[in-house]
């Protein structure tokens, strides 16, 4: 089992550039979560999907952030334009509805200069 | 949403039993209690989940009193490799509109030789 796959693992970009983070959940899982982790704010839930439908995006910091899940095997988190304060590790997690256990990817470390 | 409170850090020595307590005074009837472990540069990993009384698996035990307003994660005979951040979460086990899994600040467990 490949687990949750995230890409890129590391990205360094300049302020104002567009950033796209990708996630492939575990096959068969119905729920997908995007989290952001920083030293100051810990693990923050940004958005989650059930059956490809966004359920709660109240954690998305502002309009510069957007997330999509076009099908059950792929999701993206986009930041446009990026700012230095967006620097963080972004985690994607998936779960099988009814299981209650989140499986996390290895994260995408974003640095915005 | 139930909010959780945990100690920020704990110290222990190899071979000792470690108990980490989490307070969740506003836990709802449908909420389960789940604990995760996170090592540096990795995503959180599921440890154990329970609803009431006691749950035990090959890694840990989870004790939940009758009022469910707190829970205690018990790690038997810790080793250096158990040094990590431990998170307590409460939320509905089954997916849906309210399945919003919020991580608290976590407890940094430092195990010394």
Short mmCIF file of C-alpha atoms in Angstrom, two decimals:
data_model
loop_
_atom_site.label_atom_id
_atom_site.label_comp_id
_atom_site.label_asym_id
_atom_site.label_seq_id
_atom_site.Cartn_x
_atom_site.Cartn_y
_atom_site.Cartn_z
CA UNK A 1 0.00 0.00 0.00
CA UNK A 2 1.57 3.29 -1.12
CA UNK A 3 -0.06 5.46 1.51
CA UNK A 4 -0.92 9.11 0.98
CA UNK A 5 1.40 10.62 -1.60
CA UNK A 6 2.23 14.31 -1.63
CA UNK A 7 4.27 16.37 -4.06
CA UNK A 8 6.48 18.24 -4.10
CA UNK A 9 8.24 17.31 -0.85
CA UNK A 10 10.05 20.64 -0.83
CA UNK A 11 9.42 23.87 -2.66
CA UNK A 12 11.20 27.18 -2.49
CA UNK A 13 9.61 30.07 -4.31
CA UNK A 14 9.53 33.82 -4.34
CA UNK A 15 6.81 36.02 -3.01
CA UNK A 16 4.04 36.53 -5.54
CA UNK A 17 4.50 33.23 -7.31
CA UNK A 18 1.79 30.64 -7.61
CA UNK A 19 2.26 27.43 -5.63
CA UNK A 20 0.42 24.18 -6.27
CA UNK A 21 0.63 21.29 -3.84
CA UNK A 22 -0.66 17.89 -4.83
CA UNK A 23 -2.06 14.94 -2.97
CA UNK A 24 -3.04 11.40 -3.88
CA UNK A 25 -5.10 9.81 -1.10
CA UNK A 26 -5.17 6.14 -0.26
CA UNK A 27 -7.35 4.26 -2.72
CA UNK A 28 -10.85 3.70 -1.35
CA UNK A 29 -10.71 6.49 1.21
CA UNK A 30 -13.68 8.86 1.11
CA UNK A 31 -12.38 11.79 3.12
CA UNK A 32 -9.42 14.06 2.42
CA UNK A 33 -7.95 16.72 4.67
CA UNK A 34 -5.41 19.52 4.14
CA UNK A 35 -3.48 20.71 7.20
CA UNK A 36 -0.79 23.33 7.63
CA UNK A 37 1.86 23.13 10.35
CA UNK A 38 4.06 25.92 11.67
CA UNK A 39 5.96 26.36 14.91
CA UNK A 40 3.76 29.26 15.94
CA UNK A 41 0.33 27.87 15.09
CA UNK A 42 0.81 24.12 15.22
CA UNK A 43 -1.35 21.90 13.01
CA UNK A 44 -4.21 23.82 11.44
CA UNK A 45 -7.02 22.22 9.47
CA UNK A 46 -7.47 24.17 6.26
CA UNK A 47 -10.18 22.25 4.44
CA UNK A 48 -11.65 18.79 4.18
CA UNK A 49 -13.58 16.89 1.54
CA UNK A 50 -16.03 14.02 1.76
CA UNK A 51 -16.61 12.09 -1.47
CA UNK A 52 -14.78 14.82 -3.42
CA UNK A 53 -17.06 17.56 -2.09
CA UNK A 54 -15.61 20.34 0.08
CA UNK A 55 -17.40 20.17 3.42
CA UNK A 56 -15.69 22.84 5.48
CA UNK A 57 -13.17 25.38 4.24
CA UNK A 58 -13.42 27.72 7.20
CA UNK A 59 -9.77 27.10 7.98
CA UNK A 60 -8.54 28.45 4.66
CA UNK A 61 -6.68 31.61 5.66
CA UNK A 62 -7.82 33.88 2.86
CA UNK A 63 -8.84 34.05 -0.76
CA UNK A 64 -5.29 33.42 -1.90
CA UNK A 65 -5.80 29.79 -0.91
CA UNK A 66 -7.95 27.39 -2.90
CA UNK A 67 -8.36 23.62 -2.93
CA UNK A 68 -9.91 21.25 -5.39
CA UNK A 69 -10.65 17.56 -5.56
CA UNK A 70 -11.62 16.76 -9.15
CA UNK A 71 -11.79 13.02 -8.49
CA UNK A 72 -11.37 10.49 -5.71
CA UNK A 73 -7.66 10.03 -6.34
CA UNK A 74 -6.35 13.57 -6.57
CA UNK A 75 -6.48 16.89 -4.77
CA UNK A 76 -4.62 20.18 -5.07
CA UNK A 77 -4.01 23.08 -2.75
CA UNK A 78 -3.13 26.28 -4.54
CA UNK A 79 -1.73 29.52 -3.17
CA UNK A 80 -1.82 32.51 -5.47
CA UNK A 81 -0.05 34.82 -4.90
CA UNK A 82 2.22 33.30 -2.25
CA UNK A 83 3.60 35.33 0.66
CA UNK A 84 6.45 34.65 3.10
CA UNK A 85 3.95 34.01 5.92
CA UNK A 86 2.65 31.02 3.93
CA UNK A 87 5.92 29.21 4.64
CA UNK A 88 4.98 26.00 6.44
CA UNK A 89 4.67 22.25 6.06
CA UNK A 90 1.45 21.32 4.35
CA UNK A 91 0.05 17.89 5.10
CA UNK A 92 -2.59 15.95 3.26
CA UNK A 93 -4.45 13.15 5.03
CA UNK A 94 -7.16 10.71 4.03
CA UNK A 95 -9.53 8.43 5.86
CA UNK A 96 -12.07 5.78 5.05
CA UNK A 97 -15.50 6.97 6.12
CA UNK A 98 -16.41 5.10 9.23
CA UNK A 99 -12.85 4.26 10.21
CA UNK A 100 -12.02 7.42 12.13
CA UNK A 101 -8.28 7.09 11.50
CA UNK A 102 -6.40 9.68 9.49
CA UNK A 103 -3.47 8.60 7.33
CA UNK A 104 -1.05 11.43 6.68
CA UNK A 105 1.34 11.98 3.84
CA UNK A 106 4.93 13.02 4.43
CA UNK A 107 4.12 16.66 3.86
CA UNK A 108 5.21 19.39 1.49
CA UNK A 109 7.62 21.90 2.99
CA UNK A 110 7.02 25.30 1.43
CA UNK A 111 9.41 28.22 1.75
CA UNK A 112 8.36 31.56 0.31
CA UNK A 113 11.18 34.08 0.09
CA UNK B 1 -16.35 21.26 18.67
CA UNK B 2 -14.70 19.83 21.73
CA UNK B 3 -11.48 21.54 22.63
CA UNK B 4 -8.63 19.57 24.15
CA UNK B 5 -6.04 20.55 26.72
CA UNK B 6 -2.78 18.68 27.21
CA UNK B 7 0.50 19.34 29.01
CA UNK B 8 2.95 21.05 26.72
CA UNK B 9 5.80 18.72 27.57
CA UNK B 10 6.79 15.70 29.64
CA UNK B 11 10.08 14.05 30.46
CA UNK B 12 10.70 10.37 31.08
CA UNK B 13 13.43 7.77 31.16
CA UNK B 14 13.78 4.61 29.16
CA UNK B 15 11.81 1.69 30.54
CA UNK B 16 9.29 3.81 32.43
CA UNK B 17 5.56 3.89 31.88
CA UNK B 18 4.33 7.27 30.64
CA UNK B 19 0.81 8.57 31.10
CA UNK B 20 -0.35 11.62 29.16
CA UNK B 21 -3.70 13.08 30.14
CA UNK B 22 -5.97 15.11 27.91
CA UNK B 23 -8.94 17.20 29.05
CA UNK B 24 -11.99 17.54 26.81
CA UNK B 25 -14.74 18.94 28.98
CA UNK B 26 -17.11 19.68 26.10
CA UNK B 27 -16.97 16.29 24.43
CA UNK B 28 -20.18 15.43 22.57
CA UNK B 29 -22.11 12.18 22.71
CA UNK B 30 -20.98 11.10 19.25
CA UNK B 31 -17.33 12.05 19.71
CA UNK B 32 -14.54 9.52 19.86
CA UNK B 33 -11.13 10.18 21.38
CA UNK B 34 -8.10 9.60 19.18
CA UNK B 35 -4.40 9.92 19.85
CA UNK B 36 -1.70 10.57 17.27
CA UNK B 37 2.10 10.54 17.41
CA UNK B 38 4.30 12.83 15.35
CA UNK B 39 8.04 12.58 14.79
CA UNK B 40 10.03 15.52 13.37
CA UNK B 41 9.67 15.93 9.62
CA UNK B 42 6.85 13.37 9.45
CA UNK B 43 3.07 13.49 9.42
CA UNK B 44 1.13 12.44 12.50
CA UNK B 45 0.51 8.74 12.90
CA UNK B 46 -2.54 7.13 14.48
CA UNK B 47 -1.89 5.42 17.82
CA UNK B 48 -5.21 4.49 19.38
CA UNK B 49 -8.90 5.40 19.50
CA UNK B 50 -11.64 4.84 22.03
CA UNK B 51 -15.10 5.87 23.16
CA UNK B 52 -15.25 4.82 26.80
CA UNK B 53 -13.58 2.64 29.45
CA UNK B 54 -10.31 1.12 28.26
CA UNK B 55 -8.79 0.28 24.92
CA UNK B 56 -5.50 -1.50 24.44
CA UNK B 57 -3.45 -2.32 21.36
CA UNK B 58 0.11 -3.41 20.74
CA UNK B 59 1.42 0.12 21.18
CA UNK B 60 -0.55 1.78 23.97
CA UNK B 61 -3.56 1.81 26.25
CA UNK B 62 -6.26 4.44 26.44
CA UNK B 63 -8.19 5.02 29.64
CA UNK B 64 -11.45 6.95 29.52
CA UNK B 65 -13.47 7.62 32.69
CA UNK B 66 -17.23 7.34 32.76
CA UNK B 67 -17.86 11.07 32.26
CA UNK B 68 -15.51 11.07 29.23
CA UNK B 69 -14.28 14.58 30.07
CA UNK B 70 -10.70 13.40 30.00
CA UNK B 71 -8.59 10.55 28.69
CA UNK B 72 -5.16 9.15 29.45
CA UNK B 73 -2.77 7.68 26.95
CA UNK B 74 -0.49 5.12 28.58
CA UNK B 75 2.77 4.09 26.94
CA UNK B 76 4.36 1.07 28.65
CA UNK B 77 8.13 0.92 29.00
CA UNK B 78 9.07 3.80 26.72
CA UNK B 79 12.27 3.86 24.69
CA UNK B 80 14.26 6.67 23.13
CA UNK B 81 12.34 6.18 19.89
CA UNK B 82 9.12 7.18 21.64
CA UNK B 83 10.36 10.77 21.82
CA UNK B 84 7.72 12.60 19.81
CA UNK B 85 4.75 14.94 20.03
CA UNK B 86 1.50 13.26 21.08
CA UNK B 87 -1.84 14.77 20.10
CA UNK B 88 -5.26 14.14 21.55
CA UNK B 89 -8.27 14.74 19.31
CA UNK B 90 -11.99 14.42 19.78
CA UNK B 91 -14.48 14.17 16.96
CA UNK B 92 -17.08 12.05 15.31
CA UNK B 93 -15.74 8.73 14.14
CA UNK B 94 -18.00 8.59 11.14
CA UNK B 95 -17.57 11.06 8.33
CA UNK B 96 -19.96 13.82 7.55
CA UNK B 97 -20.46 17.52 7.89
CA UNK B 98 -19.21 17.61 11.43
CA UNK B 99 -16.20 15.36 11.02
CA UNK B 100 -13.76 18.17 11.59
CA UNK B 101 -10.68 16.81 13.27
CA UNK B 102 -8.85 19.60 15.09
CA UNK B 103 -5.38 19.07 16.51
CA UNK B 104 -4.44 20.81 19.73
CA UNK B 105 -0.97 21.88 20.79
CA UNK B 106 0.12 18.35 21.62
CA UNK B 107 2.50 17.07 24.30
CA UNK B 108 6.20 16.82 23.57
CA UNK B 109 7.47 13.67 25.26
CA UNK B 110 11.22 13.56 25.74
CA UNK B 111 12.63 10.16 26.70
CA UNK B 112 16.12 10.13 28.12
CA UNK B 113 18.55 7.23 28.57
#
